[in-house]
Amino acid sequence: MADTQAGAERRRVLIAEDEALIRLDLAEMLVEEGYDVVGEAGDGETAVRLALDLKPDLVILDIKMPIMDGLAAAERIAGERVAPVVILTAFSQRDLVERARAAGAMAYLVKPFQKSDLVPAIEIALSRYQEVAALESEVAGLTDRLETRKAVERAKGTLMTTYGMTEPQAFKWIQRTAMDHRMTMREVAERILTETPGEGSEQQKQ
């Protein structure tokens, strides 16, 4: 991973964690994996300010921080379309995960985590952020945007189940097909759902 990052442009990461030792460990892991830690914060308010100033490629936020917690900071950063957010939490409760997603987080990590957990979470966050940006550029209205996202999510699931694609591969396939055939991604997604035997009908029932 480190070689890959070094070969390409190094991803710029901002980290916000109120426990200094965890913040230090996290920074060390990121540097070892070829990421560039451009800023560190001990509270959510500082994290938001640094994110707006530094415009990093990714922001990692602890969920529990003083002044402004990670959820509120994630909401601000996501709302400003600054960068994808990964949330760190000591809790794996479903309600916290859902709240993190609602706040705009693209991925989350449960502490304590290993370096092997960190990179996949970052890559998922970056991939999902690019997907959302692509969908938002295609669809202007909020209602249409939500419907498009739902259709694309279902179509990705169908491609992953039927053809063994990964999530990013499935999205890229939908995006490329839409460009090649001058269709919207929603039209491609709906065609996948109606034309894939068994999978499409099952997906549409949901």
mmCIF file of C-alpha atoms in Angstrom, residues 45-126:
data_model
loop_
_atom_site.group_PDB
_atom_site.id
_atom_site.type_symbol
_atom_site.label_atom_id
_atom_site.label_comp_id
_atom_site.label_asym_id
_atom_site.label_seq_id
_atom_site.Cartn_x
_atom_site.Cartn_y
_atom_site.Cartn_z
ATOM 1 C CA GLU A 45 -14.256 22.736 16.236
ATOM 2 C CA THR A 46 -10.541 22.834 15.397
ATOM 3 C CA ALA A 47 -11.066 19.889 13.022
ATOM 4 C CA VAL A 48 -13.721 21.803 11.056
ATOM 5 C CA ARG A 49 -11.530 24.926 10.862
ATOM 6 C CA LEU A 50 -8.496 22.920 9.691
ATOM 7 C CA ALA A 51 -10.595 20.994 7.162
ATOM 8 C CA LEU A 52 -11.861 24.250 5.621
ATOM 9 C CA ASP A 53 -8.345 25.752 5.590
ATOM 10 C CA LEU A 54 -6.328 22.718 4.436
ATOM 11 C CA LYS A 55 -8.865 21.066 2.067
ATOM 12 C CA PRO A 56 -7.521 17.534 2.746
ATOM 13 C CA ASP A 57 -8.418 14.433 0.700
ATOM 14 C CA LEU A 58 -9.799 12.712 3.806
ATOM 15 C CA VAL A 59 -10.798 13.582 7.380
ATOM 16 C CA ILE A 60 -10.711 11.045 10.234
ATOM 17 C CA LEU A 61 -12.811 12.104 13.245
ATOM 18 C CA ASP A 62 -13.236 10.529 16.667
ATOM 19 C CA ILE A 63 -16.925 10.447 17.617
ATOM 20 C CA LYS A 64 -16.409 11.729 21.191
ATOM 21 C CA MET A 65 -14.495 15.014 21.345
ATOM 22 C CA PRO A 66 -14.745 18.227 23.396
ATOM 23 C CA ILE A 67 -16.292 21.531 22.188
ATOM 24 C CA MET A 68 -17.842 19.869 19.117
ATOM 25 C CA ASP A 69 -18.231 16.100 18.803
ATOM 26 C CA GLY A 70 -17.286 14.053 15.736
ATOM 27 C CA LEU A 71 -20.863 13.767 14.462
ATOM 28 C CA ALA A 72 -21.395 17.540 14.471
ATOM 29 C CA ALA A 73 -17.967 18.081 12.878
ATOM 30 C CA ALA A 74 -18.713 15.427 10.229
ATOM 31 C CA GLU A 75 -21.989 17.164 9.417
ATOM 32 C CA ARG A 76 -20.204 20.499 8.902
ATOM 33 C CA ILE A 77 -17.385 19.002 6.812
ATOM 34 C CA ALA A 78 -19.736 16.879 4.697
ATOM 35 C CA GLY A 79 -22.123 19.805 4.292
ATOM 36 C CA GLU A 80 -19.308 21.963 2.907
ATOM 37 C CA ARG A 81 -18.280 19.127 0.527
ATOM 38 C CA VAL A 82 -14.700 19.396 1.812
ATOM 39 C CA ALA A 83 -13.682 15.727 1.920
ATOM 40 C CA PRO A 84 -14.897 12.233 2.801
ATOM 41 C CA VAL A 85 -15.097 11.503 6.539
ATOM 42 C CA VAL A 86 -14.164 8.343 8.450
ATOM 43 C CA ILE A 87 -15.589 8.200 11.984
ATOM 44 C CA LEU A 88 -13.713 6.516 14.856
ATOM 45 C CA THR A 89 -15.859 5.074 17.623
ATOM 46 C CA ALA A 90 -15.393 2.872 20.672
ATOM 47 C CA PHE A 91 -18.968 1.682 20.180
ATOM 48 C CA SER A 92 -20.384 -0.480 17.414
ATOM 49 C CA GLN A 93 -24.029 0.245 18.264
ATOM 50 C CA ARG A 94 -26.226 0.472 15.202
ATOM 51 C CA ASP A 95 -27.774 3.807 16.216
ATOM 52 C CA LEU A 96 -24.350 5.502 16.365
ATOM 53 C CA VAL A 97 -23.388 4.057 12.986
ATOM 54 C CA GLU A 98 -26.670 5.289 11.495
ATOM 55 C CA ARG A 99 -26.179 8.729 13.064
ATOM 56 C CA ALA A 100 -22.652 8.864 11.622
ATOM 57 C CA ARG A 101 -23.996 8.012 8.156
ATOM 58 C CA ALA A 102 -26.757 10.602 8.497
ATOM 59 C CA ALA A 103 -24.092 13.173 9.458
ATOM 60 C CA GLY A 104 -22.277 12.426 6.189
ATOM 61 C CA ALA A 105 -19.599 9.934 7.276
ATOM 62 C CA MET A 106 -18.602 7.589 4.450
ATOM 63 C CA ALA A 107 -17.074 4.864 6.655
ATOM 64 C CA TYR A 108 -16.392 4.105 10.308
ATOM 65 C CA LEU A 109 -13.850 2.216 12.413
ATOM 66 C CA VAL A 110 -14.436 0.627 15.821
ATOM 67 C CA LYS A 111 -11.596 1.116 18.336
ATOM 68 C CA PRO A 112 -9.272 -0.570 19.025
ATOM 69 C CA PHE A 113 -8.435 -1.120 15.354
ATOM 70 C CA GLN A 114 -5.439 -2.503 13.493
ATOM 71 C CA LYS A 115 -3.558 -0.972 10.586
ATOM 72 C CA SER A 116 -5.139 -3.668 8.395
ATOM 73 C CA ASP A 117 -8.584 -2.202 9.261
ATOM 74 C CA LEU A 118 -7.587 1.395 8.560
ATOM 75 C CA VAL A 119 -6.694 1.278 4.849
ATOM 76 C CA PRO A 120 -9.892 -0.530 3.688
ATOM 77 C CA ALA A 121 -12.024 1.982 5.649
ATOM 78 C CA ILE A 122 -10.172 4.877 3.974
ATOM 79 C CA GLU A 123 -10.560 3.365 0.509
ATOM 80 C CA ILE A 124 -14.293 2.730 1.093
ATOM 81 C CA ALA A 125 -14.760 6.354 2.225
ATOM 82 C CA LEU A 126 -12.900 7.740 -0.806
#
